[in-house]
Each structure stands twice: as structure tokens, then as C-alpha cells.
XYZ file of C-alpha atoms in Angstrom:
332
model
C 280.208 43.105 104.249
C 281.500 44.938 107.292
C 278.708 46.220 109.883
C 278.044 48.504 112.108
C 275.104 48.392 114.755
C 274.506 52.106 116.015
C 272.274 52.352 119.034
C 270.146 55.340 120.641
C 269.555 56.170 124.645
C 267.880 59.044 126.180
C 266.758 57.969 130.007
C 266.639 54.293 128.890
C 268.549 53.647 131.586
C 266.305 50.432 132.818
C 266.207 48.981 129.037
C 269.342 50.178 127.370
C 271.515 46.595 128.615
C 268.657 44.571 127.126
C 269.603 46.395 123.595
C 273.473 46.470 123.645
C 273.432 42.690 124.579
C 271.116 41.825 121.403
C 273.411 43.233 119.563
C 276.170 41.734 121.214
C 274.391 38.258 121.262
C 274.683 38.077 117.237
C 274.627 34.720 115.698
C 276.899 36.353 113.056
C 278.464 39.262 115.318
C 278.380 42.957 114.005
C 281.744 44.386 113.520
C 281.154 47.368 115.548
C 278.581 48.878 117.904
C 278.252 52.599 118.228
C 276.187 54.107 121.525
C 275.323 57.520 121.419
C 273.567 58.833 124.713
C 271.749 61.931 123.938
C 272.394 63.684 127.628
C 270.102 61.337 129.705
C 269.442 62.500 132.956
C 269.125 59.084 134.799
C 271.652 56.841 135.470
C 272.091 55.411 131.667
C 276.014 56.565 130.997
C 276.814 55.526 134.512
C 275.114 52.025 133.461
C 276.893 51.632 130.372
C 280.375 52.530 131.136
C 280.534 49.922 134.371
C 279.331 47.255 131.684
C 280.696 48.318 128.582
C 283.327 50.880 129.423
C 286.402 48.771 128.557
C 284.605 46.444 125.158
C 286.656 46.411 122.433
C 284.025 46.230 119.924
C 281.790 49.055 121.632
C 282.244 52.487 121.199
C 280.057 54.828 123.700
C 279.475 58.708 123.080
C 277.738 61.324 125.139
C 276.683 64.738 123.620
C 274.190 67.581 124.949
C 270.532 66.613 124.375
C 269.680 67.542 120.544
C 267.243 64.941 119.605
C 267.219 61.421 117.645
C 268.068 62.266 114.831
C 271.032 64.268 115.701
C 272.414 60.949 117.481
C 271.601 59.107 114.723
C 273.677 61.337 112.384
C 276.486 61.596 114.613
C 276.583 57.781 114.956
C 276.184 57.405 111.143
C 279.650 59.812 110.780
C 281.533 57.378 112.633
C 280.256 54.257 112.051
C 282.635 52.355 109.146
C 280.508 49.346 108.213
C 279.360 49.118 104.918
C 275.923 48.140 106.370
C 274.374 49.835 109.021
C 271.852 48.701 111.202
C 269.750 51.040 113.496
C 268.883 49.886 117.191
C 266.674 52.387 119.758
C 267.763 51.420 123.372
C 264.344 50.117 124.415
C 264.255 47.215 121.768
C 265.777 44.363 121.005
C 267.155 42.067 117.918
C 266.396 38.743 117.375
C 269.924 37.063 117.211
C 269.689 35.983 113.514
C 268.691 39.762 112.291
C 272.273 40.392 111.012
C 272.770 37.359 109.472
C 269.388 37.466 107.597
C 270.018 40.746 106.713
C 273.665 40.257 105.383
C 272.323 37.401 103.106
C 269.702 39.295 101.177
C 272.132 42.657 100.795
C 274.857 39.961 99.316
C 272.286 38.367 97.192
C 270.082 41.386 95.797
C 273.083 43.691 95.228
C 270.176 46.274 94.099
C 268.787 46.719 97.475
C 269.841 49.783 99.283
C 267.628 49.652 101.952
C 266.152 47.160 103.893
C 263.021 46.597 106.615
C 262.019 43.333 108.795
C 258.748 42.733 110.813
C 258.770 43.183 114.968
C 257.336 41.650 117.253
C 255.513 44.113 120.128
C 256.208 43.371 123.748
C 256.207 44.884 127.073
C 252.980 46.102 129.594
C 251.428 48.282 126.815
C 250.707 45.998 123.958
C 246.522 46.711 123.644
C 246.191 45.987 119.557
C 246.636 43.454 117.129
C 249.948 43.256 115.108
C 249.768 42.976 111.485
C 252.361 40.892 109.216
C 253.566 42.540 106.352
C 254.795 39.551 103.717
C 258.299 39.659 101.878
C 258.773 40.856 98.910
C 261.093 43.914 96.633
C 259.069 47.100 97.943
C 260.964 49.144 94.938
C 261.415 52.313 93.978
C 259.126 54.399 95.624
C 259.958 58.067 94.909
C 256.822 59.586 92.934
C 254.636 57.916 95.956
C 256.602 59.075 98.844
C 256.734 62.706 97.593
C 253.152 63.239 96.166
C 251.270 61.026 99.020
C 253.787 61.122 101.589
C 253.545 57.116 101.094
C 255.526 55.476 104.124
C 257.803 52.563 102.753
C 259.837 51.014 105.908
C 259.622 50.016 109.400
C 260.172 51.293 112.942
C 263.504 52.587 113.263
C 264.595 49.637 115.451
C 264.137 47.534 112.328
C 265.988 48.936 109.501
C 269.482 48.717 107.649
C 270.795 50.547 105.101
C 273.658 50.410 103.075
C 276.731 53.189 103.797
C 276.441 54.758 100.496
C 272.462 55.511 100.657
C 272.979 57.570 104.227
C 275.819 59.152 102.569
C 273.074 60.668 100.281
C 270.562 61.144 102.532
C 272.463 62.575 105.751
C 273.498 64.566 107.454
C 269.653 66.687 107.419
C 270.210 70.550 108.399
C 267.236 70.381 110.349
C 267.940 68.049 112.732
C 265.831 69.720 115.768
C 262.633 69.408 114.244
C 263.094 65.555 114.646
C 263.935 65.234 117.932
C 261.852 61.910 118.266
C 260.451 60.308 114.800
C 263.933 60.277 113.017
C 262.655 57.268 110.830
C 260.469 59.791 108.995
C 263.515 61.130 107.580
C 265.598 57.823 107.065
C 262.353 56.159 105.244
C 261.182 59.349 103.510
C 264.366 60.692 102.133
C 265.739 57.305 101.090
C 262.417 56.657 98.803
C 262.959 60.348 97.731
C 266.484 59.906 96.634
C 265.276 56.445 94.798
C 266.320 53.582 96.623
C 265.433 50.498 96.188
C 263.890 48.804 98.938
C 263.031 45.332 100.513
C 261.171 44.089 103.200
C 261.850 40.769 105.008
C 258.104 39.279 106.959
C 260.222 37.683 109.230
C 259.609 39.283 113.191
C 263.201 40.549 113.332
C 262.950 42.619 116.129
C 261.277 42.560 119.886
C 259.977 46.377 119.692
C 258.921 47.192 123.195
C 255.698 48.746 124.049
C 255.800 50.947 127.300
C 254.777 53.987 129.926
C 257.736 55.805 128.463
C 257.348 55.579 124.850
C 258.315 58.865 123.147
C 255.926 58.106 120.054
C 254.589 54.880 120.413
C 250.779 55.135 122.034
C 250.618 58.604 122.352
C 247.583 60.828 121.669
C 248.414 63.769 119.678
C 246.087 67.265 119.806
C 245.001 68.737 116.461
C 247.662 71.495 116.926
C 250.605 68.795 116.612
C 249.289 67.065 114.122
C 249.357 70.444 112.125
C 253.066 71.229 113.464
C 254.006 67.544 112.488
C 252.273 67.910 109.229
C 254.658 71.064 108.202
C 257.311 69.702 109.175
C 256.881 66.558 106.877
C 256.301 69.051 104.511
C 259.606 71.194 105.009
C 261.554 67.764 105.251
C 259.920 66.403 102.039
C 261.047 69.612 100.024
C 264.064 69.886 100.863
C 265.013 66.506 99.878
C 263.429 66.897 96.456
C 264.901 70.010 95.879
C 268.421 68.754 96.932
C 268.062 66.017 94.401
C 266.920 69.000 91.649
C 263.936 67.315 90.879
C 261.564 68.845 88.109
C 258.100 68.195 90.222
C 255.875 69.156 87.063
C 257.553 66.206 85.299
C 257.739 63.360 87.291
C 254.142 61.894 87.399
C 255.397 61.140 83.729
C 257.353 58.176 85.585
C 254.288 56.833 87.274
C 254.240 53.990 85.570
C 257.873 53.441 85.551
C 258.034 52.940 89.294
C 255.166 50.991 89.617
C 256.743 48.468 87.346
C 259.060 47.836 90.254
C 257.461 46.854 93.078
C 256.808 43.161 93.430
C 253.327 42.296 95.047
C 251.882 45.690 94.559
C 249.099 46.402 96.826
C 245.517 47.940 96.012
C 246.386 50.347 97.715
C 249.735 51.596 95.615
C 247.717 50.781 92.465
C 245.208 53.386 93.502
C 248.416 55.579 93.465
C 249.573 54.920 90.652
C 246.596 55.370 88.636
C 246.214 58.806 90.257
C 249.343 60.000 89.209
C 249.151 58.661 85.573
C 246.002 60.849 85.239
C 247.647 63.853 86.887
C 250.638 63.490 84.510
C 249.592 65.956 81.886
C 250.316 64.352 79.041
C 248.034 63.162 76.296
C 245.581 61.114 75.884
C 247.320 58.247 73.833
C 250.390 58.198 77.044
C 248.461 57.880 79.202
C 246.362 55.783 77.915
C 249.481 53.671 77.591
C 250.866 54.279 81.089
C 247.919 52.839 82.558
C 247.423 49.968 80.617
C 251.137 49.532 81.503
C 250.379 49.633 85.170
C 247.319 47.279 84.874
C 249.536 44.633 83.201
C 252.011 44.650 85.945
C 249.780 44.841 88.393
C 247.366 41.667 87.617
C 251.184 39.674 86.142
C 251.984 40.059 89.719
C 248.385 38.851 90.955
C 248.987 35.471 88.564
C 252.272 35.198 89.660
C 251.776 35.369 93.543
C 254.153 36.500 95.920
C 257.521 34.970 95.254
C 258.423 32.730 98.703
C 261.714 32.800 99.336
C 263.763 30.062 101.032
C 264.694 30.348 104.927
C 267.838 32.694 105.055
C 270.455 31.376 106.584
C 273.539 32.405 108.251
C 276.045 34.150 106.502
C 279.501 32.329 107.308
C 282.429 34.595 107.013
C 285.665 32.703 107.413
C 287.933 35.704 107.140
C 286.046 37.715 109.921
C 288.991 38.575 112.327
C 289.496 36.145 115.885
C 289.299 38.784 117.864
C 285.513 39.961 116.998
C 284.898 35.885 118.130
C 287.069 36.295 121.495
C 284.565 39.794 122.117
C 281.184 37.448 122.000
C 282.385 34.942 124.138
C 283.353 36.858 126.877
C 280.683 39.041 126.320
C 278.284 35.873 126.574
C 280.504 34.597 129.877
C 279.909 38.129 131.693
């Protein structure tokens, strides 16, 4: 499948090389990388242009400071790979992520959307990482939109097929998300019902610093309530878009629990709630919990499926010239 690796700057000057050459260090390359500098005010467009001004396979952009999420969305309308991978300018990928990546997408033709683990660097890393393990996360709708449940990863360490930001973006309200776009990439793609997966492998090199505009930083009660609306303004829009009856769907509880592999205590605890906020009677919900139960302790007995080291995806028909654009990326 074709791919496209869109990238994010604002003032990353210092870091923003270490990111574009990831990318550009593939073991299986990308077939496009998009930058979109988001009107930095240090020396980050002058950077990129001397070293990437005249790469065929790079594409940069400059607009007028709006945000991340309004980069993201203009990168998304011009990227043309059927998968598209997400890249913030102060991390880094692992050279196998795209080739991981493109083998579970070509295997699981389900999967819309897809998450790996990092790896934290950099001077500010002060607390211990945890792994999450692979497995099919689901369909995670009813959770998402009822517990504001948080299926995915850093935005540095997603990809998503085309067709599911075709149905999720562009969002109206871009400013309000100005930093934490992957709120809206993870929330609305549960909301909309994709199907997701999430690979335990550290992916990505997701850098810890001074400059962080999220990571590490100590929020007053007053932006927690701001943050907290507009979660809630971003949630409703989505489910109204998708003319969802929100009486009716705790009906499905049961139904989307059956498709998670692995579930957690944690989404069984959901689950249960919403079977016994469902409203209907006695006898179906009786059943939709015994339903759940089953799954649940099937999975327990079955343990988490282990899959087999991914390897490379070889793609004979991929064009010389992409080939000719590593190496002399590698020799500068």
C-alpha cells in the first residue's frame, strides 16, 4: 500500500532534522513525506529548505500559526498514500516502523487504525514507562463516548488508513486543538467505529524535553475545566455527525465488548456499567452480561495471542527512483 509520512514543526528548529531523517532512514521507504511548519519563529524553515529544499520525495509547506491540528489536516488533504503515518518534529521512528506497520494493515484488512509502543528519551525522562502488549484493541465506540475511554498512542505513533481520516477530518474546530490533536484523531476514530490494533513493539523514540508543549506540564484547575469542555464539544459533535441515537446505544454494550481481544479489568468494568445503564429488561440484560462474562474469562483461558516477529514488507514493484532518494539521502 502506498504511504505517506506527514510531519509537524513549530520552533523545532534544533530537533526537526532528527525527525525528517527517521523517516527518510526507512528500512521499507515511505512513498512520500509531507512537512508542514506551522509559522515557527526560529530558524526551522530556513533549516529545512537548505537540507531538504530540492528532495524529490519531500514536500515542505509553511502556513500562519493555527495550531496542530490544523497542520495535521492540511497535511492529511494532500497526502495520497493509502496509509498515513503521523510524525511530530521532536520524535523519531525506529527504521522498521513502516514496514511493521504495512505488514499487519496487509494482513488484518479489518484494521483501520493502528498504535505502537515508544520509547521516552531526552533530559526530561523522570518516570517509569509502561508496555502495553499486542493485541486487536476493537471497536471501541460506546466506551470512548460514554467514558471518554482513550484507545491509541501519542500522536508520533499512529497510522491510519486514508479512508478512516476521510471520515473523521477535516474538524471545524480546529483552534481549540492547537496542541493535543491526537485527542481528536483517537477519539473520533473510536467514535466513528474503527477498528483498532496496537503493536507492543517500542516503535518510536518520543522525546522528553524543556520545550514540550504537553508532555510534563502542570495544568491549573481552570484548564483542566477548559480542556474538559472542549473534549466535551469535540465528543458531540462527532456523535452527532455520525446521527447516533445516544439513548440506544448502551444496547450494544455487549456487542463491542465481544471485540476486543485481551480485554482488560478495566474495560470489563465498562462494559458491565453500560449493560446496566441500557434500559432494557431484566431477561437482556441479564443476557448481555452473561455474554460479556463469557468473552471476557474465553479470553483469560485463551491468553494473549503472540504473534510472530513482523517482518519487512518487500515490494518489488515500488518505483527505482523512491530507492535512488534513500541512498543519497543516506550519502548526504
Amino acid at each position: 500500500m502506498s504511504s505517506s509520512c506527514l510531519i509537524n514543526n513549530y520552533n523545532y528548529g534544533k530537533y526537526v532534522c532528527e525527525a525528517v531523517d527517521s523517516a527518510l532512514e526507512q528500512s521499507l521507504p515511505f512513498d512520500e513525506i509531507i512537512i508542514v511548519d506551522d509559522g515557527s519563529t526560529d530558524n526551522s524553515l530556513d533549516v529545512l529548505n537548505a537540507r531538504y529544499g530540492r528532495h524529490t520525495g519531500i514536500r515542505i509547506v509553511a502556513q500562519e500559526q493555527s495550531g496542530q491540528l490544523s497542520c495535521i489536516q492540511r497535511a492529511v488533504e494532500m497526502a495520497s498514500g493509502e496509509l498515513i503515518f503521523l510524525l511530530d518534529s521532536d520524535d523519531c521512528q525506529h527504521r522498521d516502523l513502516h514496514a511493521t506497520v504495512q505488514s499487519v494493515f496487509q494482513a488484518r484488512q479489518h484494521i483501520d487504525f493502528l498504535s505502537v509502543d515508544h520509547e521516552k528519551f531526552g533530559p526530561c525522562v523522570n518516570d517509569r514507562q509502561r508496555k502495553k502488549r499486542t493485541r486487536d484493541q476493537g471497536v471501541s465506540a460506546l466506551a470512548s463516548i460514554f467514558f471518554r475511554h482513550w484507545v491509541g498512542a501519542p500522536t508520533s505513533c499512529l497510522s491510519m488508513r486514508s479512508s478512516l481520516l476521510e471520515r473523521i477530518l477535516p474538524y471545524p474546530n480546529e483552534s481549540n486543538w492547537r496542541t493535543r490533536a491526537d485527542d481528536v484523531l483517537v477519539l473520533a476514530s473510536s467514535i466513528v467505529g474503527a477498528q483498532k490494533y496496537h503493536i507492543g513493539e517500542q516503535l518510536v523514540r518520543y522525546r522528553v524535553h524543556e520545550s514540550n508543549h504537553f508532555s510534563g506540564r502542570t495544568w491549573s484547575e481552570a484548564q483542566k475545566m477548559q480542556y474538559a469542555l472542549k473534549l466535551n464539544a469535540m465528543i458531540n459533535w462527532y456523535v452527532n455527525a455520525a446521527g447516533y441515537d445516544i439513548t440506544l446505544l448502551p444496547k450494544l454494550a455487549s456487542k463491542e465488548f465481544r471485540t476486543i481481544e485481551h480485554p482488560v479489568l478495566k474495560e470489563l468494568l465498562m462494559y458491565l456499567r453500560l449493560c446496566a445503564q441500557s434500559g432494557t429488561s431484566l431477561d437482556v440484560r441479564c443476557g448481555s452480561l452473561i455474554s460479556i462474562f463469557r468473552h471476557f474469562f474465553a479470553e483469560r483461558r485463551r491468553g494473549l495471542w503472540q504473534p510472530a516477529p513482523h517482518a519487512p514488507v518487500a515490494n518489488p514493484s515500488r518505483p527505482k527512483r523512491k530507492i535512488a532518494v534513500r541512498e543519497s539521502a543516506q550519502a548526504a
